[in-house]
Short mmCIF file of C-alpha atoms and ligand atoms in Angstrom, two decimals:
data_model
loop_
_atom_site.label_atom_id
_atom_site.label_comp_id
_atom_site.label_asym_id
_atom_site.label_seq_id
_atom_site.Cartn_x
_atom_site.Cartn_y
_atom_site.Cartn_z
CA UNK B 685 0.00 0.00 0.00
CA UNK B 686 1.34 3.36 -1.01
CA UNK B 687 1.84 6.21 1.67
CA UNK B 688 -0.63 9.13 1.44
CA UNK B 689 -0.01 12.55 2.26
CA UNK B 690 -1.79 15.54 1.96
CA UNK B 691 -0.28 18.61 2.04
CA UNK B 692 -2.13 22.46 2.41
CA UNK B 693 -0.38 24.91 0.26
CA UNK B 694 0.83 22.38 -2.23
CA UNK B 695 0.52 25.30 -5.20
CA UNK B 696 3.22 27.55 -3.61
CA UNK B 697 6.84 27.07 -3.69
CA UNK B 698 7.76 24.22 -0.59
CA UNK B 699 4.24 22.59 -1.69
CA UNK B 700 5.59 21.83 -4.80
CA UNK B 701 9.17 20.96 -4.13
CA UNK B 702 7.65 18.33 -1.27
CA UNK B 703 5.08 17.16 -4.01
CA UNK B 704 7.93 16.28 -6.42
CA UNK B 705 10.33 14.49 -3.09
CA UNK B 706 6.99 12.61 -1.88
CA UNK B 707 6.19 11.37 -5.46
CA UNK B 708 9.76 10.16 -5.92
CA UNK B 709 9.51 8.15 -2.69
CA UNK B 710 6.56 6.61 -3.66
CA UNK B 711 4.22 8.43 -1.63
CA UNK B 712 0.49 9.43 -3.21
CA UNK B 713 -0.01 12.85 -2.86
CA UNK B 714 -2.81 14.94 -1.76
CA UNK B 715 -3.32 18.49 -2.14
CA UNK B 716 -5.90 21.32 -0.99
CA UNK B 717 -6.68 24.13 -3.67
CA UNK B 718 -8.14 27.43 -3.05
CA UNK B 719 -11.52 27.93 -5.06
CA UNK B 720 -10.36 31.08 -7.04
CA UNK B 721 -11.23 31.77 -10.56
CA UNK B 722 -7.85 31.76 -11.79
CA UNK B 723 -5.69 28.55 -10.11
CA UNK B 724 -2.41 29.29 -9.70
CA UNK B 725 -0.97 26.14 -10.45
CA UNK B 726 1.89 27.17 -12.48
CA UNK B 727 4.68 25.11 -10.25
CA UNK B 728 2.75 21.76 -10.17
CA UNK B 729 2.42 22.62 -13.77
CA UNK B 730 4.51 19.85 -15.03
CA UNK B 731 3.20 17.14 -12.86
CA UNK B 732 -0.24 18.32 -13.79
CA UNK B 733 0.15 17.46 -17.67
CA UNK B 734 1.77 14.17 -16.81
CA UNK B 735 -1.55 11.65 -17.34
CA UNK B 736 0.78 9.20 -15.12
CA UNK B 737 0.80 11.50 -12.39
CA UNK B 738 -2.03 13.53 -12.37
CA UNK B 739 -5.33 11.86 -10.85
CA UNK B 740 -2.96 8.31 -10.65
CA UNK B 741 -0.69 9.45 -7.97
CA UNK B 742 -1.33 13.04 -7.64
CA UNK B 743 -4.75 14.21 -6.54
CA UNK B 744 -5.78 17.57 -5.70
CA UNK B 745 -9.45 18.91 -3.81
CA UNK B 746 -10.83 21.64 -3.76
CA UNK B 747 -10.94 23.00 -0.14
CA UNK B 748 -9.52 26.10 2.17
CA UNK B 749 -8.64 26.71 5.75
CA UNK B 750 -11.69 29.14 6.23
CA UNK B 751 -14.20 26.04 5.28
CA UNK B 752 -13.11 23.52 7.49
CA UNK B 753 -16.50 21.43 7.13
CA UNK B 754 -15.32 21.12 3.64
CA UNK B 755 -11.62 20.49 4.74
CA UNK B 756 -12.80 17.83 7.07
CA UNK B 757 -14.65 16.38 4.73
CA UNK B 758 -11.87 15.43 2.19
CA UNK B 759 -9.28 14.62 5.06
CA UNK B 760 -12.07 12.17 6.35
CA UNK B 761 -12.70 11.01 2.52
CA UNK B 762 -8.16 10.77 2.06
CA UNK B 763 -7.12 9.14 5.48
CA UNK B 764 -3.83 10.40 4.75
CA UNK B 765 -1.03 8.90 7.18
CA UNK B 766 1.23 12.20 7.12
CA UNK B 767 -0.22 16.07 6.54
CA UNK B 768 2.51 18.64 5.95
CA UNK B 769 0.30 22.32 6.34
CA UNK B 770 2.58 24.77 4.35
CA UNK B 771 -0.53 27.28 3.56
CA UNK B 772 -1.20 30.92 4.82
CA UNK B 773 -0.62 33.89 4.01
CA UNK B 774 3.07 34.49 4.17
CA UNK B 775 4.04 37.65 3.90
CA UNK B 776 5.57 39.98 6.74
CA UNK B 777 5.16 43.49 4.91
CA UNK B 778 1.80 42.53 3.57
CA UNK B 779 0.78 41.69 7.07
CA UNK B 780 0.99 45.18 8.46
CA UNK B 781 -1.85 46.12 5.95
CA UNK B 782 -3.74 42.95 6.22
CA UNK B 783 -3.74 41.56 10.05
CA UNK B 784 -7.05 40.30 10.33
CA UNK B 785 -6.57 37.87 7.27
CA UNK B 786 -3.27 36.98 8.31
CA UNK B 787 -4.30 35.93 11.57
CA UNK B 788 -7.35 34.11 10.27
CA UNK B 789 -5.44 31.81 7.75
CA UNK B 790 -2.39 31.70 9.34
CA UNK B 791 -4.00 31.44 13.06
CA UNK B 792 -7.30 30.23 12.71
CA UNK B 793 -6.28 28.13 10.07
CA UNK B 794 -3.79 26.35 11.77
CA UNK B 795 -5.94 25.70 14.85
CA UNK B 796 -9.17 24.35 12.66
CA UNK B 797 -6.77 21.98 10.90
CA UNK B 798 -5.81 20.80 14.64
CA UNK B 799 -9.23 20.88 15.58
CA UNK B 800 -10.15 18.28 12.55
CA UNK B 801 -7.23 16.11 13.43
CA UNK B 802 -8.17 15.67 16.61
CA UNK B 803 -11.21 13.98 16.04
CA UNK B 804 -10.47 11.76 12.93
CA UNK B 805 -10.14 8.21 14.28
CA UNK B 806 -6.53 7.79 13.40
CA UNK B 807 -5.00 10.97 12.92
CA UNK B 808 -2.09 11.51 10.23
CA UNK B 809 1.06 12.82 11.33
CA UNK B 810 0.96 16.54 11.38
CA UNK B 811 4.08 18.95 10.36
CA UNK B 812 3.57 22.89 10.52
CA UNK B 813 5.80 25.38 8.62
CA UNK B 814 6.12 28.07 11.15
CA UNK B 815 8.69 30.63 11.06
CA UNK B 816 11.75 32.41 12.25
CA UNK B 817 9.58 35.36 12.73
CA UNK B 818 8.38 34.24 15.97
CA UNK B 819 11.32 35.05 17.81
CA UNK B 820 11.09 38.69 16.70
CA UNK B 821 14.37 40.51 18.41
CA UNK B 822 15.49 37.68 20.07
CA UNK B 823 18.45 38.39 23.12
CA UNK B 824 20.18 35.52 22.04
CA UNK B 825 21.12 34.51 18.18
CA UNK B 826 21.50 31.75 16.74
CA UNK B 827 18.17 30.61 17.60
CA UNK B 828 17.39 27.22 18.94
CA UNK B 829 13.94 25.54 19.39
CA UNK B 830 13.81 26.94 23.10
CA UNK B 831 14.46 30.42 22.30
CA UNK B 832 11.65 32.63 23.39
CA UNK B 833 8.60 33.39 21.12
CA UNK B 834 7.93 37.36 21.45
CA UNK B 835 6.96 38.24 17.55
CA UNK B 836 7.15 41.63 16.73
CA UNK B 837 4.68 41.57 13.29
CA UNK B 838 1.44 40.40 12.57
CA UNK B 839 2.23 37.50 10.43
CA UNK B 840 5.04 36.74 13.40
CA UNK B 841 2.04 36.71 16.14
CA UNK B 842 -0.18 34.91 13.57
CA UNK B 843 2.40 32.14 13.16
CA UNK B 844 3.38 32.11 17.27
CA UNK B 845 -0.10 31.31 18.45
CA UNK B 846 0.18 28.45 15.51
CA UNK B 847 3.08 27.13 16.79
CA UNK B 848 1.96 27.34 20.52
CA UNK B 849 -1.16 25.46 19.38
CA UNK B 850 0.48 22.50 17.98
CA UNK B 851 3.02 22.40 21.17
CA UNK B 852 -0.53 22.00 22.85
CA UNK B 853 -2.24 19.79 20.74
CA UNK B 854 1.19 17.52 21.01
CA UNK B 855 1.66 17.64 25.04
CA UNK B 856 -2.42 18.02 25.34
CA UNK B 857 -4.48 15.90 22.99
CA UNK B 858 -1.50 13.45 22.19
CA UNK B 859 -1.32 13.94 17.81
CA UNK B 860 1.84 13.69 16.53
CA UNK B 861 2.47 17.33 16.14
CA UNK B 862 5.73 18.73 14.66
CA UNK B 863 6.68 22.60 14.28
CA UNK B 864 9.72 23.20 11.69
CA UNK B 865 10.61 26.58 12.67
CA UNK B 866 11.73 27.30 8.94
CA UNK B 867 14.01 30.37 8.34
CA UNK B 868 14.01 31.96 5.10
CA UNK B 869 14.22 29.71 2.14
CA UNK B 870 14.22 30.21 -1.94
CA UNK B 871 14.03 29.14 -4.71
CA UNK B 872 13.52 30.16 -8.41
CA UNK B 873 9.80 29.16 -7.50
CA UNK B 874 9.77 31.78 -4.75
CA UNK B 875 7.13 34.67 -5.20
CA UNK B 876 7.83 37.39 -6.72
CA UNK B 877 7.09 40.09 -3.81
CA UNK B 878 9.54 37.99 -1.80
CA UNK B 879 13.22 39.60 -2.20
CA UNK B 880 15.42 37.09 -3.48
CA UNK B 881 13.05 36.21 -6.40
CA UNK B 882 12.73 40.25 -6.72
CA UNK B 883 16.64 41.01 -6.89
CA UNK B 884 16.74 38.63 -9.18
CA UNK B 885 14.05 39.14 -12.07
CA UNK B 886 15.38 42.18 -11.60
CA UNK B 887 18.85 41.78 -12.54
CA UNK B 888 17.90 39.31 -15.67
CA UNK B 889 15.22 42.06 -17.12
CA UNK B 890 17.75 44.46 -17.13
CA UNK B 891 20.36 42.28 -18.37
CA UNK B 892 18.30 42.05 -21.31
CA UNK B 893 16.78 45.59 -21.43
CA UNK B 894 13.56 44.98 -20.18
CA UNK B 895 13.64 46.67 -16.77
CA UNK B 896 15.69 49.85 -15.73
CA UNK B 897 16.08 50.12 -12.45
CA UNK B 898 15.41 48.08 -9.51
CA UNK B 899 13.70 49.93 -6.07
CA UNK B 900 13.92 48.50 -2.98
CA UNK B 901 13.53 48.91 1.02
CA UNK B 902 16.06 48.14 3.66
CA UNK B 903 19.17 46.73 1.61
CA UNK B 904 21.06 46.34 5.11
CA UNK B 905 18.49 44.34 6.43
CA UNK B 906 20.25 40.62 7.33
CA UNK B 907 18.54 37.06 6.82
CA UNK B 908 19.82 33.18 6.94
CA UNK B 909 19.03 32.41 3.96
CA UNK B 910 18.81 28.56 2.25
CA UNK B 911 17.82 26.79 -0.69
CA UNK B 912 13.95 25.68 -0.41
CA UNK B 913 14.24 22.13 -1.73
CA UNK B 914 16.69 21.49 1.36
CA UNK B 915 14.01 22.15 3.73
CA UNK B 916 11.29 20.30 2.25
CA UNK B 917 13.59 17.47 3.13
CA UNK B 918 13.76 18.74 6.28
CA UNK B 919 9.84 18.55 6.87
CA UNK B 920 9.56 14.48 5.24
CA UNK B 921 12.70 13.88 7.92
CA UNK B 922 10.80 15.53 11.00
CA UNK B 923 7.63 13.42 10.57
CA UNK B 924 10.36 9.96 9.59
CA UNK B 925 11.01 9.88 13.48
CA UNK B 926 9.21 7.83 16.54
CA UNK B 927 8.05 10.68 18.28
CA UNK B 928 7.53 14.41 17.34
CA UNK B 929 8.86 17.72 18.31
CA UNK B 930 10.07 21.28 17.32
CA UNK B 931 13.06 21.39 14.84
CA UNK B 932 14.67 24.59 13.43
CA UNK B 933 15.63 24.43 9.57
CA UNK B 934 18.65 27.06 8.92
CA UNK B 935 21.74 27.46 7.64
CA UNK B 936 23.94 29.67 10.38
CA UNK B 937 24.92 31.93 8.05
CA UNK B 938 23.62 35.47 7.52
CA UNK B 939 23.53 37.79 4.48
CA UNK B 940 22.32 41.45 3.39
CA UNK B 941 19.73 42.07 0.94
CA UNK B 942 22.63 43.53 -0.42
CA UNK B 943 24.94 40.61 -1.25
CA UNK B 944 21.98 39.46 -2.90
CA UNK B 945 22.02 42.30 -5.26
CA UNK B 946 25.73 41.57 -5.59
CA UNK B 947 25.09 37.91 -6.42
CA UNK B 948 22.71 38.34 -8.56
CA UNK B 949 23.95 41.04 -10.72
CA UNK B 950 27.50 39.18 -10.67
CA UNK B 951 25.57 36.27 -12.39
CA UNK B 952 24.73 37.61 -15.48
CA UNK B 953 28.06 40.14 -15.32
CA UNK B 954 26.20 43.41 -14.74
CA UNK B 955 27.62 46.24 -12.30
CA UNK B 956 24.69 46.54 -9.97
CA UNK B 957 25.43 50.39 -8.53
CA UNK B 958 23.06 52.18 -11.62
CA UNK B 959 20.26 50.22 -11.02
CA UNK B 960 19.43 50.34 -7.35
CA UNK B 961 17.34 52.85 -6.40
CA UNK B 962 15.83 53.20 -2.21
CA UNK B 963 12.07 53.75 -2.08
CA UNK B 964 11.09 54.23 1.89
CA UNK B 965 7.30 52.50 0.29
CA UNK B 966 9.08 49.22 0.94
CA UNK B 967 10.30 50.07 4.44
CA UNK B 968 8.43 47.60 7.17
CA UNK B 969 7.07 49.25 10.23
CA UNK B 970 9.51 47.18 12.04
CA UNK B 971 11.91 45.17 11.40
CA UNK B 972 13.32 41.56 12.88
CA UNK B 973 17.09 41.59 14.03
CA UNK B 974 19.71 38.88 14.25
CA UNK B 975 17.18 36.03 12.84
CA UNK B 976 20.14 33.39 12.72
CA UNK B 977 18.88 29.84 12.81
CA UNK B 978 20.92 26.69 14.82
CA UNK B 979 20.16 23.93 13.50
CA UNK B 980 22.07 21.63 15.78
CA UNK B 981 19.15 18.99 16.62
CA UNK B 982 18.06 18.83 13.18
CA UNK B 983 21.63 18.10 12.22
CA UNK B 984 22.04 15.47 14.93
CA UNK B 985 18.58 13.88 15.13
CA UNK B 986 17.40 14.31 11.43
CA UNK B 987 20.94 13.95 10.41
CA UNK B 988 19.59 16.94 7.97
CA UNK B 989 21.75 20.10 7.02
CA UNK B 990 21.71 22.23 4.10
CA UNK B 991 23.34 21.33 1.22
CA UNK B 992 23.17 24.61 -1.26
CA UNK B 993 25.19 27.71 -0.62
CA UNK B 994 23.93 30.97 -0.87
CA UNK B 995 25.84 32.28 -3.85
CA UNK B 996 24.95 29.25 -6.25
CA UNK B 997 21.10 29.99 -4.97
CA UNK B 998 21.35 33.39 -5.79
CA UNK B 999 22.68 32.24 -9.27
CA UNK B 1000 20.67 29.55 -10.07
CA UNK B 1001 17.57 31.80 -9.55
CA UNK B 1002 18.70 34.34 -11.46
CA UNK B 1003 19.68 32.44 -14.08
CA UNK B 1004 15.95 30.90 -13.88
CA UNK B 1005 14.96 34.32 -14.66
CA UNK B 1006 17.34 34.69 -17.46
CA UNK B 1007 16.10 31.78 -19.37
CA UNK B 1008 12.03 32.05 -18.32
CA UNK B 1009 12.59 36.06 -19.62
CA UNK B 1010 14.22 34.50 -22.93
CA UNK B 1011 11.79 31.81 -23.46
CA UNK B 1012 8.82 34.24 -23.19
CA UNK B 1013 10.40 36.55 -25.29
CA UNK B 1014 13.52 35.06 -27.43
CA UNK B 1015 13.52 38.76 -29.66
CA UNK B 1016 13.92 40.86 -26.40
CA UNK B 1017 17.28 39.07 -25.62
CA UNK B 1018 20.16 41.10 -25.01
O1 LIG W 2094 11.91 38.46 1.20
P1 LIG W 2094 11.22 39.09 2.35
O2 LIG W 2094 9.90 39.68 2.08
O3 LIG W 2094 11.15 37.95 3.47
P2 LIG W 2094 10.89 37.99 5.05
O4 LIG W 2094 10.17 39.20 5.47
O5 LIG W 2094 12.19 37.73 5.73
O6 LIG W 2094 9.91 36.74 5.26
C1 LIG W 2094 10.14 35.47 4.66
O7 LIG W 2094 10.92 34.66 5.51
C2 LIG W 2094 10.29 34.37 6.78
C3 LIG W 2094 11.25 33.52 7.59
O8 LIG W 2094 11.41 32.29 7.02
C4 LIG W 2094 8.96 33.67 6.54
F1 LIG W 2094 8.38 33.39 7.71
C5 LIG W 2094 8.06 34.54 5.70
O9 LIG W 2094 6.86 33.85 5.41
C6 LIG W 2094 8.78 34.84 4.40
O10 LIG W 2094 8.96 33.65 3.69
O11 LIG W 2094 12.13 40.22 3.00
C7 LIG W 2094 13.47 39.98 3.38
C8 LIG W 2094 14.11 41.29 3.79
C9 LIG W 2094 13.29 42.11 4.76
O12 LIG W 2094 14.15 42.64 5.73
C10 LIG W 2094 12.72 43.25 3.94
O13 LIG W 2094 12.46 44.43 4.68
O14 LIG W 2094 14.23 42.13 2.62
C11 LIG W 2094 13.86 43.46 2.96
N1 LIG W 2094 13.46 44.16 1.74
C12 LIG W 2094 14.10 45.27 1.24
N2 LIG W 2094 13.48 45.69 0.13
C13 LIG W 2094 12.43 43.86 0.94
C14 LIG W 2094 12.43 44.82 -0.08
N3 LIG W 2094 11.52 42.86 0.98
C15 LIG W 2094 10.59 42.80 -0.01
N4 LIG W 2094 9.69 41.79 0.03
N5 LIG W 2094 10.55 43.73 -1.02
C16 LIG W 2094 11.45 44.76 -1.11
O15 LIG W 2094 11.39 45.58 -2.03
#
């Protein structure tokens, strides 16, 4: 009998990197989509057109985490033995302007999922992708799973009551609960609002003339930054084990928005200092200081660690870039 897992988010970046390791270990995979009029499905895209994958191995419902009858419904209807919940709305910035849906996706969301689990007869084993934005200004960096939660932005407090919930559905109603307190990770699937993925169509469209300039917030700020197909391997390892707990996914290493500019410009041999203009719009209200991740009991328990430097992520995105920006438009190239 094949493993099932179902996984909330699947559409976005990790959902689709953890679709891709799941399939290749045999697994039949599960998926909740958002009822929208347009699906963005554009990263399962090529597991979609397979007619060996799709609807043979790969199955995706219809349901969200503000309908949980419907939600229940379908987990009831999969049985799935492991449920990875990757969805919410995951952006810091955007969660200044938007708290309340933040909170109720991220929050909410998190807890109805619980609440679902908890009465299914045999429930699956349940990973959450929280964040390194729970710890906020932490005293102490790197981070470890017992550093203290004190968020300091909506989307942060969103994801801390998350996490505290699962902690409590773990010690409390005895599911096999597991937070990965993931710091940031990318990917040339990332979202385009999302720096990295920014920087980087950036410095492609201007390699090739189709962008001038590139405007941007704090280029000081500092982030540990890792490749996002290491961490999905992360999440299958944290649910692999006989018991759950918290792990932290990082790298230990931090770099500037800035050396991403410098990465990414180096890759396709442009001099970055003409383009890069400061726009205070993308300033955050506040921001989170010395978010450095230790991944220590990963490393030793999981036997996980992170296996693609920051420089060849910065260039293999922005090469990603270079070739989608060709391929849409082989005329416009440089
Ligand atoms: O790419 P960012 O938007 O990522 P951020 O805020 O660190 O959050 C990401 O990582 C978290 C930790 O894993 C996740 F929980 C969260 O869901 C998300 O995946 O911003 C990175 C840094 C920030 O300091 C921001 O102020 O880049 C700075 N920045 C400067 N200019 C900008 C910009 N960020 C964005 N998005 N756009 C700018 O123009």
């Amino acid at each position: 009998m094949k493993k099932k897992a179902f996984i909330t988010g699947i559409t976005g970046q990790d959902g689709s990197y953890l679709t891709e390791l799941l399939l290749a270990k045999g697994y039949e995979v599960h998926g909740s989509v958002r009822r929208t009029s347009s699906l963005e499905r554009s990263r399962l895209a090529h597991l979609y057109a397979d007619p060996e994958v799709y609807n043979q191995s790969l199955f995706l419902h219809y349901a969200d985490l503000d309908d949980p009858t419907t939600l229940r419904r379908v987990l009831s209807r999969v049985q799935p033995s492991e449920l990875y919940h990757l969805a919410g709305q995951s952006h810091v910035g955007l969660s200044f302007e938007i708290p309340e849906t933040t909170c109720e996706f991220t929050a909410m969301g998190t807890l109805r999922l619980l609440e679902i689990l908890r009465d299914l007869p045999e429930p699956p084993r349940f990973f959450h992708a929280t964040s390194s934005e729970i710890f906020g200004r932490p005293a102490q960096s790197p981070q470890t799973e017992d550093t203290p939660i004190a968020p300091i932005n909506p989307y942060g407090c969103a994801k801390a009551f998350a996490t505290q919930m699962v902690r409590v559905y773990r010690e409390s109603h005895g599911l096999f609960a597991v937070n990965g307190i993931l710091y940031n990770h990318e990917s040339p699937r990332r979202g385009e609002n999302f720096v990295t993925r920014k920087i980087c169509h950036a410095a492609a469209a201007i390699k090739l003339g189709r962008q001038r300039e590139l405007v941007l917030g704090d280029t000081s700020a500092l982030r540990d930054w890792g490749h996002a197909r290491d961490y999905v391997r992360g999440m299958w390892l944290a649910l692999d084990q006989e018991t759950a707990d918290d792990y932290v996914f990082a790298t230990g290493k931090l770099h500037s928005v800035q050396q991403v500019i410098e990465a990414a410009f180096a890759a396709v041999d442009l001099d970055w200092s003409g383009y890069v203009k400061f726009d205070r719009h993308f300033l955050r209200p506040s921001e989170p200081l010395h978010l450095l991740g230790d991944a220590t009991k990963a490393r030793t328990r999981l036997g996980w660690s992170p296996g693609i430097p920051f420089q060849e992520l910065i260039k293999e995105m922005t090469i990603a870039e270079l070739n989608q920006l060709t391929r849409t438009d082989p005329k416009g190239a440089a």
